[in-house]
Amino acid sequence: MARALSRRTLLQAALLATAAPAITYAAGGRAAAATLPVPAAWALRPFELKDVGLGQGVFATKRQLMLDHGRGYDVNRLLQVFRANAGLSTGGAVAPGGWEGLDGEANGNLRGHYTGHFLTMLSQAYASTGDQAYADKIRTMVGALTEVRAALRTDPRMLAVTGKWGGAHENVRGSYQYIDLPAAVLGGAPAITLSVWVKPTHNANWQRIFDFGNNTSRYMYLASRNGSGIPRFAITTGGPGGEQALNGTTALPLNQWSHLAVTISGTTGTLYVNGTAVARNTSMTLNPAALGTLTNNWLGRSNFSDDPVFAGAFDEFNVWSRALTAAEITSLQTSEAKTSSVGLGNLASYYFSTTTGGTWGDASGRGLTATLRRTWGGPSHPGFLAAYPETQFIQLESMTSGDYTKVWAPYYTAHKILKGLLDAYLATDDARALDLASGMCDWMYSRLSRLPDSTLQRMWGIFSSGEFGGIVETIIDLYSITNKAGHLALAKLFDLNKLIDACAANTDTLDGLHANQHIPIMTGYVRLYDATGETRYLTAAKNFWNMVVPNRMYGIGGTSTGEFWRARGAIAGTISDTNAETCCAYNLLKLGRTLFLHDQDPKYMEYYERALYNQILGSKQDKADAEKPLVTYFIGLKPGHVRDYTPKQGTTCCEGTGMESATKYQDSVYFKKTDGSALYVNLYSPTTLTWAEKGVTVTQTTNYPREQGSTLTFSGSSAAFELKLRVPSWATSGFQVTVNGSAVSGTPTAGSYFTVSRTWRGGDTVRVTIPFRLRVEKALDDPSLQTLFYGPVNLVGRNTSTSYLQVGLYANAALTGDLLPSLTPVTGKPLHYTLNGTEFAPFYEGTEDPTHAYVRRSEPRVVFGKTDSGVANPAKSDGTTLLDEIWAGAPFSSKSALVTRVQSTVNSWVSGGRLTQADGQKVLTTAQNATYAT
C-alpha cells in the first residue's frame, strides 16, 4: 500500500514538478499506454469496453438509439460556445440551447459541460463499435478545442467578415470582446458627429454600440436597443437619472447593416438611422466637452457591467468635431466616408478591414490606435480551457453563498470537459487531447494551490456554485498517465473535510444536502485512497454508501427529491414528481462499481443490477431523435407521473450522463481478478467477452430479463480459473448451474457468488437457471406503500389515476411465496401483466405512459388460493397484517408446511387478542381447503 502523503508533501512535490520542463506530446503520438494503469489496491480489474461486445437485447436496442444520435449530430453546434469565448468564427453554428448556450437557464453559466459529456459518449461509442465516424468526430472536437485554447492564450484578434464596404470586424456573441479607444478620442469637442455602420446579430437590450465614460455617472453612449428594443443615445454627468437622450422609433434589423449617426451642436442633438433623422432634442445642455477626459472609451462595451457586450459587426467608425448636416449624413449611405464629400472623421476614423491582428490604426491622422480587448482580460494560466471566461472561477473564490445566475458550478463544468478529453485520448490516441487535459489540471492547480485551506473548504461547501462533480476521479486517472506531482496535489485540494470526516466517523449528515453534488465526490475519494493510501477516504466512501443504499434509495435504484436528500429512511414521505435525478443513479453506479473493485461485497453489484435494469434503462426513451438524446432529468414516482425525456431543452447534466450510460451498458458485466485466477460474471446480459491474456472468449447468450437464465459458451485456448456467477439476492430458490449438461455440486446462496472451478476448454457450456418470482419491496417509512419486482425488473402500473392504486397480491400466491399468480399475463407482451384492470409493465420501457411505481397494498380479507375465508385481515399497530406474517414464512415446501405456518400464526394472533377463535378456525379451514399455485 502506498505511503500516505501529507498535503504539504504533495504541494512541495508539485512545485518541483511545475519548475521542471513541460512534457510535450507529438500530434498523433502517445505519451502513455491507451489503458489506465490498474491501482495496486484493486482486487479486481475491469475489462475495456472494446473487450465486451454487446449482443442483441434490450441494451443493444437502447444503445443503438444513442449511437445513431451521436453519429448524426453536428458537433460544431457544441463547439460554438467554445469558439465564441475565444473570439473565433463559429461558422454560423447554432448552440444546442438549454444549459448549453448563452440564452439558457442562468444565461448559460454551465455551458461547456454538455460538450464534455458528448466527447465521452463518442469515445465510448468508438471503443465499443470501432466505427470510424465516432473517431472522426472526436478528432474534429479535439482539434477545435486545441485551436480555442491557442486563441485564449493570446490577445484577441480581429475576426474578419464581409462588411458594408469590404471587410469588417465581428464581435461573436459570447466572445466578451470590445474595442478600446484612447482617452483623446472625443477631443473635448463641444460639437460632434459620431457615425458607424453596424450589423447586430442578437436582440438583447442595452447592448452598446459605443460608450464613452468614466463610470456609471459620467458617460455618453449609443445603444443598439434600449429597454423597449429601439436605438437610444444618452449623455449624462449625473447617472441614469440625469440622462439627456435621443430614442429611435423602430428596432434595428438583425443580421443586416444599418448606419447610425449622432450629432450635437449647441442645444440640439439628432439621432439618424440609415440617413433619416428619427429623434431630435433641442433642449440639450451637455456635449462631449462637458464630460471632460474620459477613461473608458469603448465600442461594443457598456460602463454598466451587467449590460451585454454588443454582438455583431462594425464597419467604418468616424468622429468629427462638428455636426454634419442632414445632407452629409445622407451622403454616407451610398459611399465610404473617405470617398464622400464629408471625408474622414477629423477626431477619429477606423476601417475595420485594415488588419487581422488586434489593433486598428486611426485614419484621422491623430494616431489614436484602437485595440481589441476582452472584458475579462485573459486566462491566468495558458492551460485554461472553457466555454466562458475565467471570471466564474475567480468569483467563486470570494463567494460565501451560492448564486447560480452568477457562478454555476465552474469546476463541475471543468470536470466534464476534462473527462471528455481524457476519454478521447484513451479512445483515439490523439495526444492533443492529453495535452489539453494536462494543461487544464496545470491551470487549476495554479489557481487553487494559492488559496488557503479555509477558502477551499468554504468553496466546496457552497451549493451549487461550489459543486465539482467527479473531478477528483478524473484528475487521479490523468495523474496515473502523466505522473505529475502537481496533478496528485491538485486532486487533494478538493478535499471537503467536513464530509470526509463525518462519513469516516459513520456520522450521517446527508439530510438536506444536494445529492449529486456529493455522490461523485466519494468516487473521487476512493481513487485518492488508491493514489495515497489514506484510509479515511475509503472508509468515508464505504460508510457513505450505506447511508444512501438502501436508506435513501427508491426501488428503481434512484435517490433524491428535487435534487436533495431528506432524512434517512424517508421514502414514502418524499414521493413527488421530482424524485430520482438520473445523474444520481449514474454516479451511484460508478461509486458502487469502484467500491466493488476493492471489496467484493455482492451488495454493490446487487445495486448495479437494480439501477441499471430499471432507472438507467428506463431513463432513455424508446424513440429516435436527431436533436435530443431523450433522457430524463427527474423520474417522478408520484402516482400517474409521465416521464419527461426532453427537460430544459435537452442539454442538462442528466442528458449528458444519460448519453454516457447508453454507450457503456456492458462496462460491469465481467471483472477479472488482478492475478487472472477468477472471472466474475456480475450481470446476465447478451455479451461476448474477449479475455486476451487467457486467449479465451466467453459468449453469453440470453434474453435476460425476458429469459430467466443465461448460457455461457467458451471458445479459444484452455485456461484454468474460477468462474464466479452472481446469485441475486432475490433468487431465493431454484438457482442452478450446469456445465456441459451436468449439474454443479454446491448450494447457491442468494446474495453471493457461486464458484465453478475447472480448466475451461473450447466448447464448454455453462447454463445458469435463475427462476424469477414476483415480490414486493416496502417503503422504509410506510410498509403499506410498496413497489413490485419480478426478478430484477420493477413492474409499474400504467394508469392515469393520480392517486395510489389499491393492490392486493396474496389472493393466489404460490407456495413459493411468488405473488405472480395473482396477476394475469398479457399475451404477446413479455413481462406485462394485468391486475384489477391495470396493466403492469417493466419500468425499463421508455414510454410516455402515466405510471405508478409505488402502489398502496390492500389485503382487506384473508384469501388463500382465490378462496375467501370471509374473515377481515387484521393488522398490528405497525401495519403488519395476519397474511403478511403467514407469507413471511415462504417458500413452503408443501401445502402442509403452509398450513402448519397458518396454524401457528393464527394461534399467536388469537392468544394476542387480535383474532377471535372462530375467525381463526375459518382462516385455518380455508388454508387447508384451498388449491395453490406452485
CSV table of N, CA, C and O in Angstrom, one decimal, residues 685-718:
chain,number,residue,atom,x,y,z
A,685,SER,N,-26.3,-10.7,-19.3
A,685,SER,CA,-26.6,-9.8,-20.4
A,685,SER,C,-25.9,-10.5,-21.6
A,685,SER,O,-24.9,-11.0,-21.6
A,686,PRO,N,-26.6,-10.4,-22.8
A,686,PRO,CA,-26.0,-11.0,-24.0
A,686,PRO,C,-24.8,-10.2,-24.4
A,686,PRO,O,-24.8,-9.1,-24.9
A,687,THR,N,-23.6,-10.8,-24.2
A,687,THR,CA,-22.3,-10.2,-24.5
A,687,THR,C,-21.3,-11.2,-24.9
A,687,THR,O,-21.5,-12.4,-24.7
A,688,THR,N,-20.3,-10.7,-25.5
A,688,THR,CA,-19.1,-11.6,-25.9
A,688,THR,C,-17.9,-11.0,-25.3
A,688,THR,O,-17.5,-9.8,-25.6
A,689,LEU,N,-17.3,-11.7,-24.4
A,689,LEU,CA,-16.1,-11.3,-23.7
A,689,LEU,C,-14.8,-11.8,-24.4
A,689,LEU,O,-14.7,-13.1,-24.6
A,690,THR,N,-13.9,-11.0,-24.7
A,690,THR,CA,-12.6,-11.4,-25.2
A,690,THR,C,-11.6,-11.2,-24.1
A,690,THR,O,-11.2,-10.0,-23.8
A,691,TRP,N,-11.1,-12.3,-23.5
A,691,TRP,CA,-10.1,-12.2,-22.5
A,691,TRP,C,-8.8,-12.5,-23.1
A,691,TRP,O,-8.3,-13.7,-23.1
A,692,ALA,N,-8.1,-11.5,-23.5
A,692,ALA,CA,-6.9,-11.7,-24.4
A,692,ALA,C,-5.8,-12.4,-23.6
A,692,ALA,O,-5.1,-13.3,-24.2
A,693,GLU,N,-5.6,-12.1,-22.4
A,693,GLU,CA,-4.5,-12.7,-21.6
A,693,GLU,C,-4.6,-14.2,-21.5
A,693,GLU,O,-3.7,-14.9,-21.5
A,694,LYS,N,-5.9,-14.6,-21.5
A,694,LYS,CA,-6.1,-16.1,-21.4
A,694,LYS,C,-6.3,-16.7,-22.7
A,694,LYS,O,-6.4,-18.0,-22.8
A,695,GLY,N,-6.5,-15.9,-23.7
A,695,GLY,CA,-6.8,-16.5,-25.0
A,695,GLY,C,-8.2,-17.1,-25.1
A,695,GLY,O,-8.5,-18.0,-25.9
A,696,VAL,N,-9.1,-16.6,-24.2
A,696,VAL,CA,-10.4,-17.2,-24.0
A,696,VAL,C,-11.5,-16.2,-24.5
A,696,VAL,O,-11.4,-15.0,-24.2
A,697,THR,N,-12.5,-16.7,-25.1
A,697,THR,CA,-13.7,-15.9,-25.5
A,697,THR,C,-14.9,-16.6,-24.8
A,697,THR,O,-15.1,-17.8,-24.8
A,698,VAL,N,-15.7,-15.7,-24.1
A,698,VAL,CA,-16.9,-16.2,-23.4
A,698,VAL,C,-18.1,-15.5,-24.1
A,698,VAL,O,-18.2,-14.3,-24.1
A,699,THR,N,-19.0,-16.3,-24.6
A,699,THR,CA,-20.2,-15.7,-25.2
A,699,THR,C,-21.4,-16.0,-24.4
A,699,THR,O,-21.7,-17.2,-24.1
A,700,GLN,N,-22.0,-15.0,-23.9
A,700,GLN,CA,-23.2,-15.1,-23.0
A,700,GLN,C,-24.4,-14.9,-23.9
A,700,GLN,O,-24.6,-13.8,-24.5
A,701,THR,N,-25.2,-15.9,-24.0
A,701,THR,CA,-26.4,-15.9,-24.8
A,701,THR,C,-27.7,-15.9,-23.9
A,701,THR,O,-27.9,-16.8,-23.1
A,702,THR,N,-28.5,-14.9,-24.0
A,702,THR,CA,-29.6,-14.8,-23.1
A,702,THR,C,-30.5,-13.7,-23.6
A,702,THR,O,-30.1,-12.7,-24.3
A,703,ASN,N,-31.8,-13.8,-23.3
A,703,ASN,CA,-32.7,-12.7,-23.5
A,703,ASN,C,-33.1,-12.1,-22.1
A,703,ASN,O,-34.2,-11.5,-22.0
A,704,TYR,N,-32.3,-12.2,-21.2
A,704,TYR,CA,-32.5,-11.7,-19.8
A,704,TYR,C,-32.8,-10.2,-19.9
A,704,TYR,O,-32.1,-9.5,-20.7
A,705,PRO,N,-33.7,-9.7,-19.2
A,705,PRO,CA,-34.5,-10.3,-18.2
A,705,PRO,C,-35.8,-10.9,-18.7
A,705,PRO,O,-36.7,-11.2,-17.9
A,706,ARG,N,-36.0,-11.0,-20.0
A,706,ARG,CA,-37.2,-11.7,-20.5
A,706,ARG,C,-37.0,-13.2,-20.4
A,706,ARG,O,-37.9,-14.0,-20.5
A,707,GLU,N,-35.7,-13.6,-20.2
A,707,GLU,CA,-35.4,-15.0,-20.0
A,707,GLU,C,-34.9,-15.2,-18.6
A,707,GLU,O,-34.1,-14.4,-18.1
A,708,GLN,N,-35.2,-16.3,-17.9
A,708,GLN,CA,-34.9,-16.5,-16.6
A,708,GLN,C,-33.6,-17.3,-16.5
A,708,GLN,O,-33.6,-18.4,-15.9
A,709,GLY,N,-32.5,-16.8,-17.0
A,709,GLY,CA,-31.3,-17.5,-17.0
A,709,GLY,C,-30.4,-17.1,-18.1
A,709,GLY,O,-30.7,-16.2,-18.9
A,710,SER,N,-29.3,-17.8,-18.3
A,710,SER,CA,-28.3,-17.4,-19.3
A,710,SER,C,-27.4,-18.6,-19.6
A,710,SER,O,-27.2,-19.5,-18.8
A,711,THR,N,-26.8,-18.6,-20.8
A,711,THR,CA,-25.9,-19.6,-21.2
A,711,THR,C,-24.6,-19.0,-21.6
A,711,THR,O,-24.5,-18.1,-22.4
A,712,LEU,N,-23.5,-19.5,-21.0
A,712,LEU,CA,-22.1,-19.0,-21.4
A,712,LEU,C,-21.4,-20.1,-22.1
A,712,LEU,O,-21.3,-21.3,-21.6
A,713,THR,N,-20.8,-19.8,-23.2
A,713,THR,CA,-20.1,-20.7,-24.1
A,713,THR,C,-18.7,-20.3,-24.2
A,713,THR,O,-18.4,-19.1,-24.5
A,714,PHE,N,-17.7,-21.2,-24.0
A,714,PHE,CA,-16.3,-20.9,-24.0
A,714,PHE,C,-15.7,-21.3,-25.4
A,714,PHE,O,-16.1,-22.4,-25.9
A,715,SER,N,-14.8,-20.5,-25.8
A,715,SER,CA,-14.0,-20.9,-27.0
A,715,SER,C,-12.6,-20.3,-26.9
A,715,SER,O,-12.3,-19.5,-26.0
A,716,GLY,N,-11.7,-20.8,-27.7
A,716,GLY,CA,-10.3,-20.4,-27.6
A,716,GLY,C,-9.4,-21.4,-26.9
A,716,GLY,O,-9.7,-22.6,-26.8
A,717,SER,N,-8.4,-20.9,-26.2
A,717,SER,CA,-7.4,-21.7,-25.5
A,717,SER,C,-8.0,-22.3,-24.2
A,717,SER,O,-9.0,-21.8,-23.7
A,718,SER,N,-7.4,-23.4,-23.8
A,718,SER,CA,-7.7,-23.9,-22.5
A,718,SER,C,-7.1,-23.0,-21.4
A,718,SER,O,-6.0,-22.5,-21.5
